[in-house]
Coordinates of C-alpha atoms in Angstrom, one line a residue:
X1 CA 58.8 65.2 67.6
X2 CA 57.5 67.9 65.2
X3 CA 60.7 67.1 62.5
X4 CA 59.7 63.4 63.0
X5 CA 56.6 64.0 61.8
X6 CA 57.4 65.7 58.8
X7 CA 59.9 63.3 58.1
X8 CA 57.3 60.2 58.7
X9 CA 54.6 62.3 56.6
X10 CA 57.4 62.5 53.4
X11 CA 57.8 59.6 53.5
X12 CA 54.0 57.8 53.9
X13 CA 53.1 60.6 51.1
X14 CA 55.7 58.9 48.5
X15 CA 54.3 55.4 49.0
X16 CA 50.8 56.8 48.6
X17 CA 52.1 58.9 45.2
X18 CA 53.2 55.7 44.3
X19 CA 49.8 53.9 44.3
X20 CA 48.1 57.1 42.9
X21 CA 50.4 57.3 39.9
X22 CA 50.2 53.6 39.1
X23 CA 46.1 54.1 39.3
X24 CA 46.7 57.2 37.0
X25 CA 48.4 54.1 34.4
X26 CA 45.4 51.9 34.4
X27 CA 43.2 54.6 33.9
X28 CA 44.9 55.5 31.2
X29 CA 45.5 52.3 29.4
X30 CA 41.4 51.9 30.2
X31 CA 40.2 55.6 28.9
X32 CA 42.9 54.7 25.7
X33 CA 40.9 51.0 24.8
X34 CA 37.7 51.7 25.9
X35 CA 36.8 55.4 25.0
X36 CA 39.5 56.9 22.5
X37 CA 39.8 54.1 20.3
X38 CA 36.1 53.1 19.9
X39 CA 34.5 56.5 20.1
X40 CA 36.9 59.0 19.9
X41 CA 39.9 58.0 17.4
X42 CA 39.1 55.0 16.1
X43 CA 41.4 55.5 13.3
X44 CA 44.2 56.3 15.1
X45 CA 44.1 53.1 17.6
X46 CA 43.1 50.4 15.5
X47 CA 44.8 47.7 17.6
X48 CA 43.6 46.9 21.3
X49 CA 46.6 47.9 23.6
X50 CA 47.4 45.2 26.6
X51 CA 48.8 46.5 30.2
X52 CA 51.0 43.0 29.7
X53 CA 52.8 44.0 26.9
X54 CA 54.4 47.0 28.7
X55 CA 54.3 45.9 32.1
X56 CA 57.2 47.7 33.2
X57 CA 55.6 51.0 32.4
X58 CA 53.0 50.5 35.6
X59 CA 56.4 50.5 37.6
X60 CA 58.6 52.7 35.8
X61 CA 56.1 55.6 35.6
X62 CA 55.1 56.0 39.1
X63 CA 59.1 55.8 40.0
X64 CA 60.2 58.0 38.0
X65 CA 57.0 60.8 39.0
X66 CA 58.1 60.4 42.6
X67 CA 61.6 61.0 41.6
X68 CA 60.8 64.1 40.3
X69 CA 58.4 65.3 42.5
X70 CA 61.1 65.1 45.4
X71 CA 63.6 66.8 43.1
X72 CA 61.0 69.2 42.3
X73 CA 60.9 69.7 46.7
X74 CA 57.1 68.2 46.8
X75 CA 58.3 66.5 50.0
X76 CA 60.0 69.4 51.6
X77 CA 57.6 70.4 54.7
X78 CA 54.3 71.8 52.9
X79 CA 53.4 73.7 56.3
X80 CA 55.0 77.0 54.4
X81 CA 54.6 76.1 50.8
X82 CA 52.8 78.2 48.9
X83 CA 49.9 76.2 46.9
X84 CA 51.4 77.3 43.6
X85 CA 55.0 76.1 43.8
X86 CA 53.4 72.6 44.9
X87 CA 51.1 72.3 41.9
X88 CA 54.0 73.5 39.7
X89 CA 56.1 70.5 41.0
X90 CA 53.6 67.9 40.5
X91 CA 52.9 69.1 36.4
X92 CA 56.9 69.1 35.6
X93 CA 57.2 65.5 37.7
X94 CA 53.9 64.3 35.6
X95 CA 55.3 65.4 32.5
X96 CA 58.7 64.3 33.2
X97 CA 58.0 61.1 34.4
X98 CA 56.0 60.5 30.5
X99 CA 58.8 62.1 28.8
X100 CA 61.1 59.6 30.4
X101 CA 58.8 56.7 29.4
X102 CA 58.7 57.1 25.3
X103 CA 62.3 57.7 25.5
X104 CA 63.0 54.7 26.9
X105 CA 60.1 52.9 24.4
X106 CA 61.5 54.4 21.8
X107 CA 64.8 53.1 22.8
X108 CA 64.1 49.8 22.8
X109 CA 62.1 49.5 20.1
X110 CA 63.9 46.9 17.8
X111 CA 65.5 48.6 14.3
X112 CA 65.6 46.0 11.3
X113 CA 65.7 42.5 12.0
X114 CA 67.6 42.6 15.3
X115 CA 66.0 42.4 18.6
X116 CA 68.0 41.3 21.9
X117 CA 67.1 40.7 25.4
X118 CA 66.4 44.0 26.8
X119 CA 64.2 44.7 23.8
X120 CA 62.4 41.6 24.0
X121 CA 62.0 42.2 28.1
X122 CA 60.5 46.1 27.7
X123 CA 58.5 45.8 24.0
X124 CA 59.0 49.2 23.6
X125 CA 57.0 48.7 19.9
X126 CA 53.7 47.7 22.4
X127 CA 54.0 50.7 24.4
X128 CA 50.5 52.5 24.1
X129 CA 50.8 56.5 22.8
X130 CA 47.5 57.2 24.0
X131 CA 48.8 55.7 27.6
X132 CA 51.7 57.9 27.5
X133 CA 49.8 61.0 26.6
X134 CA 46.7 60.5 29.0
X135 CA 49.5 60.0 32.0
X136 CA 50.8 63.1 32.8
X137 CA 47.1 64.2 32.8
X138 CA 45.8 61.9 35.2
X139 CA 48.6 61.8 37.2
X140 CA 48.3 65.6 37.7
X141 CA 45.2 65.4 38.1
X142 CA 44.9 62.5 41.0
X143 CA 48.2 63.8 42.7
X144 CA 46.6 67.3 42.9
X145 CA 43.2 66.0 44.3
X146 CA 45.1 63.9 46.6
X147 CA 47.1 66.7 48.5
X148 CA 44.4 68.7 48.5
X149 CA 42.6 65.7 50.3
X150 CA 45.9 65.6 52.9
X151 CA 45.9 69.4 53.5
X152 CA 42.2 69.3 54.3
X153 CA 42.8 66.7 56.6
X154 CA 46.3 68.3 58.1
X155 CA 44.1 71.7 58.2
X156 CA 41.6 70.1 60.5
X157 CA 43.8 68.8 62.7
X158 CA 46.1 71.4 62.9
X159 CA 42.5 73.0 64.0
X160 CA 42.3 71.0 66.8
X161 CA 45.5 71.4 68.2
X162 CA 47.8 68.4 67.1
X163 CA 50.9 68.9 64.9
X164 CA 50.8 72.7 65.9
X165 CA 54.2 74.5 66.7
X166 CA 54.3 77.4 69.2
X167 CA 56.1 80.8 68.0
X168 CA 57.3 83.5 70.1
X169 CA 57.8 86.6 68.4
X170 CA 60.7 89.1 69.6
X171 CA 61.4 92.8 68.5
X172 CA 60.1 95.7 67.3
X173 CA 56.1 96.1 66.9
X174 CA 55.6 97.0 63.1
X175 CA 57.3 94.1 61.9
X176 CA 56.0 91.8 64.7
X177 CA 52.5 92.7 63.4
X178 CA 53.0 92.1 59.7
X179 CA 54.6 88.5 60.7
X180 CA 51.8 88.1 62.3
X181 CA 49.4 88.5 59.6
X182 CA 51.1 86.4 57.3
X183 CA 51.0 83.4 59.6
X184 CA 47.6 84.3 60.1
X185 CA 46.6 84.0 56.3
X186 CA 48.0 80.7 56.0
X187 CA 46.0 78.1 58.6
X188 CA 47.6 75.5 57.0
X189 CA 51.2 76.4 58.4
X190 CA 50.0 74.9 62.1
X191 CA 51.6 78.3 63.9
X192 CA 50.5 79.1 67.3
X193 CA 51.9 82.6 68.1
X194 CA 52.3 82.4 71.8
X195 CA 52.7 86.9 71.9
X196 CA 55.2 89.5 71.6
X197 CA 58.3 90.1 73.4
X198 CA 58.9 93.8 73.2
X199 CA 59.8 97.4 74.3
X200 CA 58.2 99.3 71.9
X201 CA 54.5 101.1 72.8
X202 CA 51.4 99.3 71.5
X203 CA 48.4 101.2 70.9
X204 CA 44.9 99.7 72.3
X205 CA 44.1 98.4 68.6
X206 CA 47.4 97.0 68.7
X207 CA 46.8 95.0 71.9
X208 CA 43.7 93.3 70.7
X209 CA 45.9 91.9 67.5
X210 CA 48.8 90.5 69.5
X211 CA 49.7 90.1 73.3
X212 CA 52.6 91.6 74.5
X213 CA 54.4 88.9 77.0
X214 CA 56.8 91.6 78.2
X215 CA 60.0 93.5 77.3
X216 CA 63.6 92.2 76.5
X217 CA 64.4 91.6 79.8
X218 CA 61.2 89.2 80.1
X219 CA 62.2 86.6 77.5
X220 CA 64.7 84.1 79.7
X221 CA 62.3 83.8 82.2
X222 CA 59.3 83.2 79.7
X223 CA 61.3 80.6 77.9
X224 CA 61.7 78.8 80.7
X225 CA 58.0 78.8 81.9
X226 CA 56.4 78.2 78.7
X227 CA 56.6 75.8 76.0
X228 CA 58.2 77.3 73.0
X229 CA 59.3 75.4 70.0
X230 CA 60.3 78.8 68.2
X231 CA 61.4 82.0 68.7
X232 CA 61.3 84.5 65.6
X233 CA 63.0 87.6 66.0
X234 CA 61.5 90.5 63.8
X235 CA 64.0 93.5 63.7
X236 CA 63.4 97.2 62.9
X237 CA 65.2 99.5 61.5
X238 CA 67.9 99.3 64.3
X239 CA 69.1 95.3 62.8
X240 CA 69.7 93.3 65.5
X241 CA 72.3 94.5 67.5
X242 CA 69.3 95.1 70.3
X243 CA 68.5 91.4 70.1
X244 CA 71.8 89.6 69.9
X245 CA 72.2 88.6 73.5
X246 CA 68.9 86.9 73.4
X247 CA 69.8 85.3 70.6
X248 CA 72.6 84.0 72.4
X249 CA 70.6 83.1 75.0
X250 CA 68.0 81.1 73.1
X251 CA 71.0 79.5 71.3
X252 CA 72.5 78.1 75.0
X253 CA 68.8 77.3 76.0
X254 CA 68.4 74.8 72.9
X255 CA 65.5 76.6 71.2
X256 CA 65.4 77.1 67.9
X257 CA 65.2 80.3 66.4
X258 CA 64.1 82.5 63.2
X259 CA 65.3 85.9 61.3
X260 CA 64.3 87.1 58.0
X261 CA 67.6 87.7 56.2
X262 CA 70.3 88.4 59.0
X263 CA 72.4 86.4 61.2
X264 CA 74.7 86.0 64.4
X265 CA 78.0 84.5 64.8
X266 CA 76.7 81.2 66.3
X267 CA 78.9 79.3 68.3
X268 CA 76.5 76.0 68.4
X269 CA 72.9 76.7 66.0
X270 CA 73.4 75.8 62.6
X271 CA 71.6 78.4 60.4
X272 CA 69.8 76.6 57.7
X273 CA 67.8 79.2 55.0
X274 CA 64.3 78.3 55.0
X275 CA 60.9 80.1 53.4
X276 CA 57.8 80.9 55.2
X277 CA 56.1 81.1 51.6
X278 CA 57.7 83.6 49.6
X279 CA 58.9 85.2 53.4
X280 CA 62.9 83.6 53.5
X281 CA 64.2 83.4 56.8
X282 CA 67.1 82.0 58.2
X283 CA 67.2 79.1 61.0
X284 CA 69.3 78.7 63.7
X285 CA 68.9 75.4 64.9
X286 CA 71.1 74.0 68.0
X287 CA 70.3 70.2 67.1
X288 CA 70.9 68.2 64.1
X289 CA 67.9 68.7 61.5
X290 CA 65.4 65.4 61.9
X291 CA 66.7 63.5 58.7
X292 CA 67.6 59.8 57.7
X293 CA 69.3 58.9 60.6
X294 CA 67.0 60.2 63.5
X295 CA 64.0 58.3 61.4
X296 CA 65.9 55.3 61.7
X297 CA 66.6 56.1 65.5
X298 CA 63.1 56.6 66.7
X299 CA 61.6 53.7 64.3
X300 CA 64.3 51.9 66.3
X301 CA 63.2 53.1 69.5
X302 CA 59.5 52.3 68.9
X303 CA 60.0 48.7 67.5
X304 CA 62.8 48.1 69.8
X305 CA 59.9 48.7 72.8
X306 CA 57.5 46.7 71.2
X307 CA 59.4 43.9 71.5
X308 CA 60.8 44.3 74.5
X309 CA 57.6 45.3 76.5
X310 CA 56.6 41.7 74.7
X311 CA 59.4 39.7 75.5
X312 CA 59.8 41.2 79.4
X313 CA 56.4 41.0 80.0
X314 CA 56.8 37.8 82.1
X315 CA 59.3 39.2 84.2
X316 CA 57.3 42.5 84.7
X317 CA 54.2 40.9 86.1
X318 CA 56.7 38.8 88.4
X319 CA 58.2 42.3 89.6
X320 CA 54.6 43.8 89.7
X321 CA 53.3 40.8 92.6
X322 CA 57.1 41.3 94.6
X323 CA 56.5 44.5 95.1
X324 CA 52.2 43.8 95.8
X325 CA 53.7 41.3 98.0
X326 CA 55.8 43.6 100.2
X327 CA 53.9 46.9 100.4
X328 CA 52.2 47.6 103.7
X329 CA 48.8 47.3 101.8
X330 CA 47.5 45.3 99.5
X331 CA 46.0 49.0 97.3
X332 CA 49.3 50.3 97.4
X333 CA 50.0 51.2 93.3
X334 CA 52.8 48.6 91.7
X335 CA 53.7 51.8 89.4
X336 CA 55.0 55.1 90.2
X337 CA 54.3 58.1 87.4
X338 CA 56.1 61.3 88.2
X339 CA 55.4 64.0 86.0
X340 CA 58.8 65.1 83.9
X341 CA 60.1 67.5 81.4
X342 CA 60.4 66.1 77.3
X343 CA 61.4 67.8 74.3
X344 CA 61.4 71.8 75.3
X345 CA 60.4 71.7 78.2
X346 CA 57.0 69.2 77.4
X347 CA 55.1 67.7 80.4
X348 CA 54.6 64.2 80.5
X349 CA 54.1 61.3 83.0
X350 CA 57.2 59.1 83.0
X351 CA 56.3 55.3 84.5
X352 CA 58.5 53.4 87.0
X353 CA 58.2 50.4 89.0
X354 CA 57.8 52.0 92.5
X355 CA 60.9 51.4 94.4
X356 CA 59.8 53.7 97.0
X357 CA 57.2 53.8 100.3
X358 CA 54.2 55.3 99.0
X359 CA 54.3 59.0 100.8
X360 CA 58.0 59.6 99.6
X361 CA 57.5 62.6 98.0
X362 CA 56.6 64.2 101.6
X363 CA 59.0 62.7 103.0
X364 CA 61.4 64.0 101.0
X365 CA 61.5 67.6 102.8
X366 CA 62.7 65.8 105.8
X367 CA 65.7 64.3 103.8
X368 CA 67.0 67.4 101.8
X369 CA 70.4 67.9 104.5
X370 CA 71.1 64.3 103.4
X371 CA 71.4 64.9 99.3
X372 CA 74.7 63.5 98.5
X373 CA 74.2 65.0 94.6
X374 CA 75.1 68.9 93.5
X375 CA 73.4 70.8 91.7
X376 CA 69.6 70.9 92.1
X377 CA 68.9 67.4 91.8
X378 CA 68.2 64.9 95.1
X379 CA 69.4 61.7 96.1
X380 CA 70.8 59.7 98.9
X381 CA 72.8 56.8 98.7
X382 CA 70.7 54.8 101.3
X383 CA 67.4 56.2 101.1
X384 CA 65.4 55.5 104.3
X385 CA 62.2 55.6 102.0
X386 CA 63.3 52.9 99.6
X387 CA 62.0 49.4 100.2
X388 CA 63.8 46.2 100.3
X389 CA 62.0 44.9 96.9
X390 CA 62.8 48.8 95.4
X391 CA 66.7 48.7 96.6
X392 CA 66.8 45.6 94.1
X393 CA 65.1 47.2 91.3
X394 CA 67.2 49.9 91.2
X395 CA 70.9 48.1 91.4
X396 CA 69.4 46.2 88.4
X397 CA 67.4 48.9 87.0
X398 CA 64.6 46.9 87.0
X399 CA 62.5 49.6 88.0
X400 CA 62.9 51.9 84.6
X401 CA 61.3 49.0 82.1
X402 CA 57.6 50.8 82.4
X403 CA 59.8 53.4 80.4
X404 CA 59.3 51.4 77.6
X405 CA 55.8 52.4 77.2
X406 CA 57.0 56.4 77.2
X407 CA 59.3 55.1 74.4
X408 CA 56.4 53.3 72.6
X409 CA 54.2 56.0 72.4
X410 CA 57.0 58.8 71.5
X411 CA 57.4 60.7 75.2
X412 CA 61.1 59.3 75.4
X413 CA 64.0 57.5 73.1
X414 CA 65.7 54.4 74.6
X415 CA 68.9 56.9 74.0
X416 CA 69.0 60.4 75.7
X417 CA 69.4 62.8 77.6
X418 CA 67.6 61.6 81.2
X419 CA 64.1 63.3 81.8
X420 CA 64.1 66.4 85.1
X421 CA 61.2 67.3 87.0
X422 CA 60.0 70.5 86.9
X423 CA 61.4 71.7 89.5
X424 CA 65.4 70.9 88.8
X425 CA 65.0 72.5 85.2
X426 CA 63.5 75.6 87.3
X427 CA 66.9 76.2 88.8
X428 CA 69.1 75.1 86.1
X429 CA 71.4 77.8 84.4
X430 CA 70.6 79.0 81.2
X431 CA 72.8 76.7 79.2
X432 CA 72.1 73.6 81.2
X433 CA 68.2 73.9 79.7
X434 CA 69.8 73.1 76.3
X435 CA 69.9 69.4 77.5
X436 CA 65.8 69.6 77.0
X437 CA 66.6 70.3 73.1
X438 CA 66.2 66.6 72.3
X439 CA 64.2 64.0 73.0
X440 CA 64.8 62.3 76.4
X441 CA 66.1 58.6 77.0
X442 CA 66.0 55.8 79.1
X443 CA 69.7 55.8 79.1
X444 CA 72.3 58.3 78.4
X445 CA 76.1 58.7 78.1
X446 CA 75.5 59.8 82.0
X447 CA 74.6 56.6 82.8
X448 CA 77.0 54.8 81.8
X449 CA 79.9 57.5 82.5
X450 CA 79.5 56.9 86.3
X451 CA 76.1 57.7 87.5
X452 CA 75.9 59.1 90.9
X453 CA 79.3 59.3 90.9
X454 CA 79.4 62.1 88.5
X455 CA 78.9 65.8 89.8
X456 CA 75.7 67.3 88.3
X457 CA 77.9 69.8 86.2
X458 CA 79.6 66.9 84.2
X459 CA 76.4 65.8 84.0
X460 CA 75.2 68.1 82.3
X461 CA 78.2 68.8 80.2
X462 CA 78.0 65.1 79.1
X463 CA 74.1 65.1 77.9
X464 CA 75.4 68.5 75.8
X465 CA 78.4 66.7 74.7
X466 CA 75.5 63.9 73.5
X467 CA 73.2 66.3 71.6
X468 CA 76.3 68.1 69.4
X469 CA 78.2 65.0 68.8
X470 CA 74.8 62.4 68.5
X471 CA 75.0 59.8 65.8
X472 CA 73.3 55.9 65.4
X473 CA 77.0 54.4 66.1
X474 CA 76.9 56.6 69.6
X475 CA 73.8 55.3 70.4
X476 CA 74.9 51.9 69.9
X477 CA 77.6 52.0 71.6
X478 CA 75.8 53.2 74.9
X479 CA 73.3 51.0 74.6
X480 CA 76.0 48.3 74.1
X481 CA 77.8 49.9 77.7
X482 CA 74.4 50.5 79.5
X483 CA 74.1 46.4 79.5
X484 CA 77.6 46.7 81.7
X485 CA 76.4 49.0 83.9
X486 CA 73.0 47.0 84.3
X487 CA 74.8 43.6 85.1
X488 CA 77.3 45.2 87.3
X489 CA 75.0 48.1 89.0
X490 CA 77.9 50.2 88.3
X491 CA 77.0 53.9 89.9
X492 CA 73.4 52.7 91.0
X493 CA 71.9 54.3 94.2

């Protein structure tokens, strides 16, 4: 979700550059008429200049500096960019962008007597040099105070806990310690360093700096405790050869992970060179990098949710009073939240219609000889604690639409892998947990592979296959099989 915010943030920042740019124009073509040509040159400009005589330029200019400024890698995650390198990018897209402008006046600009179309449409003769002069001024100017406004506000929050990414830091002590440092001289980044993972001897002063986790053989079991979103591995002199198997193992768990300046032959991560600052590091990430096509996915997902939770509503509040109707008392809940694992291992309350008597979960000990299902997850083909309204829901799946609501506020996608309990990802293998490296869906390539009728191993092995392989037209197409399996209750228990 981290990725997706970036990618959301890029993309809400160039709509805003675009506004600021174009009020860099006006204030420009007003500072030009009504300060430098009454008090300031007068003899220069003589002649009122009008913003309708060069209209195009309020559109061209801020176009052309947003442009740039993505070329110049302004939009590139500013959690590790140094302050300089961004300022530096919005001066050579400022001056670009008026560069651009009085070449383009200048080229249509009519010679002699001639004059066609385009030259008549852009009046490049009108165009203002005082405008095009102020611009890359002002624009610099308003684009510098406005990310210093956006970083303040990022800063604060990232103070507060949201947007924050948590880092695990694995090897030797010296270079954990100056990492360390550097992540904590730049608030901005959002880094939470979760400790050290470690064999080496700390001091006492040591200790109070950083928190030692435990050694090597501690970081599977912390990983799968603890929510990590990175691990960075910090070698000593020894390189890596210490740390490769849990690199390896962090690779088959899904998590993503980061070494200055050496790699692994990775089997699955695909290493991606990155900068912490001036601090280059290379990333090994097991899932594709949040981009055009995820954005569209999960603005998909939330719109498609909308709608839905909208256009179902009718039939979800006839669902709610069946299933009022039929419980032994009138108190018991219509809704059944069960806390689930999300992206990395996240915790989060995943809504259902309850299809079940209301003490199932204590039931359930009673039942566990029955589990038809391999693997560590439980279920019976005629569960004694399903009701007669809940055995419905669940051959039509009626009972998953409160999901909508986990999609609508970004717990769950309406494609992906299906969301565990706690205590199922607590016994899976290591490379089964690499299914928690994406966001979890309503419905998967599981689902509509077979269901129940699948052992929990191809399970598995199909929400993998999922992750390396995902693109939109897969997602289509199992959304497009899921309505199959819905109207046929193919697989259902």
């Amino acid at each position: 979700m981290l990725k997706e915010n970036d990618y959301i943030f890029s993309r809400l920042s160039m709509a805003l550059d675009l506004a600021v740019t174009a009020l860099a124009v006006l204030i420009a073509h007003a500072l030009r008429n009504y300060v430098l040509a009454p008090y300031v040159f007068p003899e220069v400009f003589r002649y009122t200049s009008r913003l309708s005589d060069y209209w195009w330029l309020l559109a061209l200019l801020p176009v052309i500096t947003v442009i740039l400024l993505r070329y110049n890698g302004y939009y590139q995650s500013q959690r590790v960019r140094n302050v300089g390198s961004v300022v530096a990018a919005i001066l050579a897209a400022s001056a670009g962008a008026s560069l651009i402008a009085m070449v383009v006046s200048f080229v249509f600009t009519p010679r002699g007597s001639g004059s066609n179309l385009l030259t008549q449409a852009f009046k490049g003769e009108f165009v203002s040099r005082g405008v095009l002069l102020l611009y890359p001024f002002l624009s610099a100017v308003l684009l510098s105070i406005k990310t210093i406004v956006v970083r303040s506000i990022l800063l604060e929050l990232r103070n507060r806990g949201y947007n924050t990414r948590n880092l695990l830091l694995v090897g030797n002590r010296d270079q954990a310690l100056d990492f360390l440092e550097h992540v904590h001289s730049h608030p901005f980044w959002g880094f939470q360093v979760a400790g050290l993972v470690t064999d080496d001897l700390l001091s006492d002063v040591d200790h109070k700096r950083i928190t030692v986790v435990g050694g090597y053989n501690d970081l599977m079991p912390y990983l799968e405790s603890h929510v990590v979103d990175d691990v960075v591995f910090v070698a000593g002199r020894d390189g890596l050869s210490s740390l490769a198997p849990m690199l390896r193992g962090c690779e088959e768990m899904g998590i993503r992970t980061r070494l200055p300046l050496h790699s692994f032959s990775n089997r699955i991560a695909r290493p991606v060179l990155d900068n912490f600052d001036e601090l280059p590091v290379i990333t090994f990430n097991p899932v594709k990098e949040f981009g055009s096509a995820l954005f569209i996915k999960y603005t998909f997902d939330r719109l498609a949710a909308a709608a839905l939770i909208l256009l179902l509503s009718p039939v979800m509040a006839v669902i709610a009073v069946a299933i009022k109707l039929s419980s032994a008392s009138w108190s018991d809940p219509v809704f059944y939240g069960q806390t689930r694992c999300g992206l990395h291992g996240r915790l989060f309350t995943l809504w259902k219609f309850r299809s079940m008597i209301v003490n199932a979960e204590s039931v359930r000990r009673e039942l566990e000889s029955m589990n038809e299902m391999t693997g560590p997850v439980f279920k019976i083909r005629n569960d004694p604690r399903v009701t007669a309204i809940g055995r419905w829901l669940r051959k039509t799946s009626m009972d998953e639409l409160p999901q909508l609501w986990n999609v609508l506020v970004g717990e769950m996608s309406m494609v992906g892998p299906r969301p565990p309990i706690p205590e199922e990802v607590s016994k899976y293998d290591r490379w089964q947990r690499r299914r928690l490296s994406m966001k979890p869906g309503i419905t998967c390539i599981w689902q509509v592979s077979g269901r129940n009728k699948l052992s929990f191993e191809t399970w598995m092995k199909l929400d993998l296959e999922y992750i390396d392989n995902w693109s939109l037209s897969l997602d289509f197409r199992i959304l497009c099989k899921t309505l199959y399996v819905v109207a046929t209750g193919y697989g259902a228990m």
